[in-house]
C-alpha cells in the first residue's frame, strides 16, 4: 500500500460541508484515511483579496499510483463543483497531493513533494499535527523543522466548529 498526504482547502460556499464531502469521496475513491488533522482557518495565500480558507491534511492509504491519485482528486474536485478560473483564487474545493510515500516526482502534471509545502503555514501546521517527523525527500528536513523555518507570516488557527 502507498501513503499519500493530501491537503484539502475551501473558502466559498459552505467550506465545512465541502471538506466533509471531499473526505467521503477520498475514502470511497482513493483509499482509507489513516490520519486527519484538525481543520484550520487561514488567510488566503497568493491572491489575498478573498475569504479565509479552511484547510485540513489527510494521510491516506491507497493502492493507486501518484498519477492515478491525481486524476481521481481532479475528478473529485470537478464532481464537487470546482471550476478553475484563476490561480490561487477562491474555490469550492481544492485537493492537493503533498507527499506520496518518499517519492520524488517531477512531471508537467504532477510535482511530488508539492513545490510549495515549505512556504505555506496553512499546509505545514496541519501536516505537523499529524506527521511532524515525516522527512521531506528533497529538502531532507522534517515537517516540524520546515514549519519552524517557514517565512510565511499568515495566521493559521485551529478552528472549532459545531459540525465536527
PDB file of C-alpha atoms in Angstrom:
ATOM      1  CA  UNK A   1       0.000   0.000   0.000  1.00  0.00           C
ATOM      2  CA  UNK A   2       1.029   3.559  -0.684  1.00  0.00           C
ATOM      3  CA  UNK A   3       0.601   6.533   1.616  1.00  0.00           C
ATOM      4  CA  UNK A   4      -0.423   9.836   0.117  1.00  0.00           C
ATOM      5  CA  UNK A   5      -0.667  13.076   2.082  1.00  0.00           C
ATOM      6  CA  UNK A   6      -3.486  15.256   0.813  1.00  0.00           C
ATOM      7  CA  UNK A   7      -4.302  18.903   1.559  1.00  0.00           C
ATOM      8  CA  UNK A   8      -7.945  19.963   1.386  1.00  0.00           C
ATOM      9  CA  UNK A   9      -8.950  23.608   1.124  1.00  0.00           C
ATOM     10  CA  UNK A  10     -12.177  25.569   0.621  1.00  0.00           C
ATOM     11  CA  UNK A  11     -13.272  29.179   1.032  1.00  0.00           C
ATOM     12  CA  UNK A  12     -16.576  29.710  -0.784  1.00  0.00           C
ATOM     13  CA  UNK A  13     -19.995  28.156  -0.403  1.00  0.00           C
ATOM     14  CA  UNK A  14     -20.097  26.016   2.758  1.00  0.00           C
ATOM     15  CA  UNK A  15     -16.426  25.103   3.336  1.00  0.00           C
ATOM     16  CA  UNK A  16     -17.250  22.780   6.277  1.00  0.00           C
ATOM     17  CA  UNK A  17     -19.648  20.760   4.160  1.00  0.00           C
ATOM     18  CA  UNK A  18     -17.243  20.725   1.201  1.00  0.00           C
ATOM     19  CA  UNK A  19     -14.344  19.417   3.301  1.00  0.00           C
ATOM     20  CA  UNK A  20     -16.654  16.717   4.696  1.00  0.00           C
ATOM     21  CA  UNK A  21     -17.822  15.777   1.186  1.00  0.00           C
ATOM     22  CA  UNK A  22     -14.212  15.661  -0.051  1.00  0.00           C
ATOM     23  CA  UNK A  23     -13.206  13.342   2.831  1.00  0.00           C
ATOM     24  CA  UNK A  24     -16.088  10.982   1.981  1.00  0.00           C
ATOM     25  CA  UNK A  25     -15.171  10.948  -1.712  1.00  0.00           C
ATOM     26  CA  UNK A  26     -11.484  10.372  -0.935  1.00  0.00           C
ATOM     27  CA  UNK A  27     -12.337   7.417   1.333  1.00  0.00           C
ATOM     28  CA  UNK A  28     -14.625   5.971  -1.315  1.00  0.00           C
ATOM     29  CA  UNK A  29     -12.427   6.573  -4.357  1.00  0.00           C
ATOM     30  CA  UNK A  30      -8.754   6.824  -3.268  1.00  0.00           C
ATOM     31  CA  UNK A  31      -8.374   4.863  -0.035  1.00  0.00           C
ATOM     32  CA  UNK A  32      -8.644   4.698   3.725  1.00  0.00           C
ATOM     33  CA  UNK A  33      -7.964   7.878   5.705  1.00  0.00           C
ATOM     34  CA  UNK A  34      -5.376   6.804   8.275  1.00  0.00           C
ATOM     35  CA  UNK A  35      -4.738  10.231   9.835  1.00  0.00           C
ATOM     36  CA  UNK A  36      -6.554  13.531   9.625  1.00  0.00           C
ATOM     37  CA  UNK A  37      -5.573  16.875  11.066  1.00  0.00           C
ATOM     38  CA  UNK A  38      -7.847  19.330  12.748  1.00  0.00           C
ATOM     39  CA  UNK A  39      -9.419  21.885  10.452  1.00  0.00           C
ATOM     40  CA  UNK A  40      -7.563  25.176  10.323  1.00  0.00           C
ATOM     41  CA  UNK A  41      -8.638  28.636   9.266  1.00  0.00           C
ATOM     42  CA  UNK A  42      -6.124  30.762   7.392  1.00  0.00           C
ATOM     43  CA  UNK A  43      -5.903  33.929   5.391  1.00  0.00           C
ATOM     44  CA  UNK A  44      -5.670  33.471   1.638  1.00  0.00           C
ATOM     45  CA  UNK A  45      -2.148  32.920   0.285  1.00  0.00           C
ATOM     46  CA  UNK A  46      -1.027  34.259  -3.091  1.00  0.00           C
ATOM     47  CA  UNK A  47      -4.218  36.123  -4.030  1.00  0.00           C
ATOM     48  CA  UNK A  48      -5.207  37.752  -0.753  1.00  0.00           C
ATOM     49  CA  UNK A  49      -8.436  39.632  -1.583  1.00  0.00           C
ATOM     50  CA  UNK A  50     -10.748  36.693  -0.917  1.00  0.00           C
ATOM     51  CA  UNK A  51     -12.456  34.959   2.031  1.00  0.00           C
ATOM     52  CA  UNK A  52     -10.461  32.983   4.614  1.00  0.00           C
ATOM     53  CA  UNK A  53      -9.777  29.329   3.863  1.00  0.00           C
ATOM     54  CA  UNK A  54     -10.479  26.197   5.820  1.00  0.00           C
ATOM     55  CA  UNK A  55      -7.730  23.597   5.369  1.00  0.00           C
ATOM     56  CA  UNK A  56      -7.116  20.040   6.506  1.00  0.00           C
ATOM     57  CA  UNK A  57      -4.415  17.456   5.818  1.00  0.00           C
ATOM     58  CA  UNK A  58      -5.170  13.753   5.405  1.00  0.00           C
ATOM     59  CA  UNK A  59      -2.843  10.749   5.283  1.00  0.00           C
ATOM     60  CA  UNK A  60      -4.470   8.170   3.032  1.00  0.00           C
ATOM     61  CA  UNK A  61      -3.539   4.546   2.422  1.00  0.00           C
ATOM     62  CA  UNK A  62      -4.076   3.731  -1.254  1.00  0.00           C
ATOM     63  CA  UNK A  63      -3.412   1.028  -3.814  1.00  0.00           C
ATOM     64  CA  UNK A  64      -3.236   3.655  -6.555  1.00  0.00           C
ATOM     65  CA  UNK A  65      -0.148   5.302  -8.050  1.00  0.00           C
ATOM     66  CA  UNK A  66       0.524   9.006  -7.535  1.00  0.00           C
ATOM     67  CA  UNK A  67      -0.708   9.825 -11.053  1.00  0.00           C
ATOM     68  CA  UNK A  68      -3.882   7.809 -10.508  1.00  0.00           C
ATOM     69  CA  UNK A  69      -4.450   9.650  -7.199  1.00  0.00           C
ATOM     70  CA  UNK A  70      -4.028  12.966  -9.023  1.00  0.00           C
ATOM     71  CA  UNK A  71      -6.585  12.004 -11.676  1.00  0.00           C
ATOM     72  CA  UNK A  72      -9.079  10.850  -9.036  1.00  0.00           C
ATOM     73  CA  UNK A  73      -8.522  14.028  -6.971  1.00  0.00           C
ATOM     74  CA  UNK A  74      -9.198  16.181 -10.039  1.00  0.00           C
ATOM     75  CA  UNK A  75     -12.371  14.173 -10.727  1.00  0.00           C
ATOM     76  CA  UNK A  76     -13.494  14.683  -7.116  1.00  0.00           C
ATOM     77  CA  UNK A  77     -12.841  18.436  -7.364  1.00  0.00           C
ATOM     78  CA  UNK A  78     -14.887  18.592 -10.561  1.00  0.00           C
ATOM     79  CA  UNK A  79     -17.688  16.457  -9.097  1.00  0.00           C
ATOM     80  CA  UNK A  80     -17.872  18.753  -6.050  1.00  0.00           C
ATOM     81  CA  UNK A  81     -18.191  21.842  -8.252  1.00  0.00           C
ATOM     82  CA  UNK A  82     -14.642  23.151  -8.636  1.00  0.00           C
ATOM     83  CA  UNK A  83     -14.116  25.454 -11.601  1.00  0.00           C
ATOM     84  CA  UNK A  84     -10.542  26.597 -12.226  1.00  0.00           C
ATOM     85  CA  UNK A  85     -10.741  30.276 -13.152  1.00  0.00           C
ATOM     86  CA  UNK A  86      -7.742  31.911 -11.536  1.00  0.00           C
ATOM     87  CA  UNK A  87      -4.542  30.528  -9.998  1.00  0.00           C
ATOM     88  CA  UNK A  88      -4.755  30.710  -6.203  1.00  0.00           C
ATOM     89  CA  UNK A  89      -8.286  32.119  -6.448  1.00  0.00           C
ATOM     90  CA  UNK A  90     -11.356  31.339  -4.366  1.00  0.00           C
ATOM     91  CA  UNK A  91     -12.554  27.773  -4.614  1.00  0.00           C
ATOM     92  CA  UNK A  92     -15.337  25.456  -3.574  1.00  0.00           C
ATOM     93  CA  UNK A  93     -12.755  22.698  -3.001  1.00  0.00           C
ATOM     94  CA  UNK A  94      -9.053  22.233  -3.595  1.00  0.00           C
ATOM     95  CA  UNK A  95      -7.340  18.854  -3.282  1.00  0.00           C
ATOM     96  CA  UNK A  96      -3.531  18.886  -3.434  1.00  0.00           C
ATOM     97  CA  UNK A  97      -1.214  15.902  -3.215  1.00  0.00           C
ATOM     98  CA  UNK A  98       1.620  16.849  -0.850  1.00  0.00           C
ATOM     99  CA  UNK A  99       3.690  13.688  -0.462  1.00  0.00           C
ATOM    100  CA  UNK A 100       3.486  10.209  -1.955  1.00  0.00           C
ATOM    101  CA  UNK A 101       5.466   7.662   0.053  1.00  0.00           C
ATOM    102  CA  UNK A 102       9.030   9.038  -0.056  1.00  0.00           C
ATOM    103  CA  UNK A 103       8.877   9.527  -3.820  1.00  0.00           C
ATOM    104  CA  UNK A 104      10.131  12.465  -5.844  1.00  0.00           C
ATOM    105  CA  UNK A 105       8.040  13.047  -8.962  1.00  0.00           C
ATOM    106  CA  UNK A 106       8.696  15.934 -11.320  1.00  0.00           C
ATOM    107  CA  UNK A 107       6.451  15.882 -14.366  1.00  0.00           C
ATOM    108  CA  UNK A 108       4.491  18.610 -16.088  1.00  0.00           C
ATOM    109  CA  UNK A 109       1.255  17.351 -14.491  1.00  0.00           C
ATOM    110  CA  UNK A 110       2.497  16.362 -11.048  1.00  0.00           C
ATOM    111  CA  UNK A 111       5.221  17.514  -8.693  1.00  0.00           C
ATOM    112  CA  UNK A 112       5.764  15.476  -5.528  1.00  0.00           C
ATOM    113  CA  UNK A 113       6.584  16.696  -2.952  1.00  0.00           C
ATOM    114  CA  UNK A 114       4.247  19.613  -3.608  1.00  0.00           C
ATOM    115  CA  UNK A 115       6.567  22.516  -4.527  1.00  0.00           C
ATOM    116  CA  UNK A 116       5.101  24.995  -2.007  1.00  0.00           C
ATOM    117  CA  UNK A 117       4.935  22.870   1.166  1.00  0.00           C
ATOM    118  CA  UNK A 118       7.795  24.719   2.875  1.00  0.00           C
ATOM    119  CA  UNK A 119       6.354  28.165   2.002  1.00  0.00           C
ATOM    120  CA  UNK A 120       2.825  27.734   3.347  1.00  0.00           C
ATOM    121  CA  UNK A 121       1.951  27.577   7.020  1.00  0.00           C
ATOM    122  CA  UNK A 122      -1.625  26.591   6.135  1.00  0.00           C
ATOM    123  CA  UNK A 123      -0.087  23.372   4.806  1.00  0.00           C
ATOM    124  CA  UNK A 124       2.683  22.935   7.371  1.00  0.00           C
ATOM    125  CA  UNK A 125       0.612  23.455  10.539  1.00  0.00           C
ATOM    126  CA  UNK A 126      -1.836  20.598   9.838  1.00  0.00           C
ATOM    127  CA  UNK A 127       0.982  18.447   8.418  1.00  0.00           C
ATOM    128  CA  UNK A 128       2.988  18.871  11.616  1.00  0.00           C
ATOM    129  CA  UNK A 129      -0.096  17.995  13.676  1.00  0.00           C
ATOM    130  CA  UNK A 130      -0.383  14.531  12.092  1.00  0.00           C
ATOM    131  CA  UNK A 131       3.171  13.845  10.888  1.00  0.00           C
ATOM    132  CA  UNK A 132       5.803  16.105  12.488  1.00  0.00           C
ATOM    133  CA  UNK A 133       8.710  13.705  11.836  1.00  0.00           C
ATOM    134  CA  UNK A 134       7.964  12.992   8.161  1.00  0.00           C
ATOM    135  CA  UNK A 135      11.104  13.750   6.140  1.00  0.00           C
ATOM    136  CA  UNK A 136      10.699  15.931   3.053  1.00  0.00           C
ATOM    137  CA  UNK A 137      12.504  13.803   0.442  1.00  0.00           C
ATOM    138  CA  UNK A 138      14.013  16.760  -1.432  1.00  0.00           C
ATOM    139  CA  UNK A 139      14.805  19.255   1.342  1.00  0.00           C
ATOM    140  CA  UNK A 140      15.869  16.472   3.772  1.00  0.00           C
ATOM    141  CA  UNK A 141      14.133  18.226   6.667  1.00  0.00           C
ATOM    142  CA  UNK A 142      11.236  17.002   8.768  1.00  0.00           C
ATOM    143  CA  UNK A 143       7.891  18.810   8.619  1.00  0.00           C
ATOM    144  CA  UNK A 144       8.386  20.254  12.105  1.00  0.00           C
ATOM    145  CA  UNK A 145      11.672  21.875  11.034  1.00  0.00           C
ATOM    146  CA  UNK A 146      10.088  23.208   7.832  1.00  0.00           C
ATOM    147  CA  UNK A 147       7.418  24.915   9.932  1.00  0.00           C
ATOM    148  CA  UNK A 148       9.987  26.370  12.329  1.00  0.00           C
ATOM    149  CA  UNK A 149      11.960  27.752   9.372  1.00  0.00           C
ATOM    150  CA  UNK A 150       8.925  28.986   7.393  1.00  0.00           C
ATOM    151  CA  UNK A 151       8.928  32.645   6.416  1.00  0.00           C
ATOM    152  CA  UNK A 152       5.137  32.653   5.922  1.00  0.00           C
ATOM    153  CA  UNK A 153       3.593  35.285   8.205  1.00  0.00           C
ATOM    154  CA  UNK A 154      -0.086  34.500   7.549  1.00  0.00           C
ATOM    155  CA  UNK A 155      -2.127  33.415  10.561  1.00  0.00           C
ATOM    156  CA  UNK A 156      -3.249  29.788  10.799  1.00  0.00           C
ATOM    157  CA  UNK A 157      -5.548  28.886  13.674  1.00  0.00           C
ATOM    158  CA  UNK A 158      -7.223  25.656  14.706  1.00  0.00           C
ATOM    159  CA  UNK A 159     -10.923  26.011  14.079  1.00  0.00           C
ATOM    160  CA  UNK A 160     -13.582  24.651  16.377  1.00  0.00           C
ATOM    161  CA  UNK A 161     -16.975  24.234  14.719  1.00  0.00           C
ATOM    162  CA  UNK A 162     -20.219  22.580  15.669  1.00  0.00           C
ATOM    163  CA  UNK A 163     -20.219  20.392  12.524  1.00  0.00           C
ATOM    164  CA  UNK A 164     -17.324  18.292  13.844  1.00  0.00           C
TER     165      UNK A 164
END
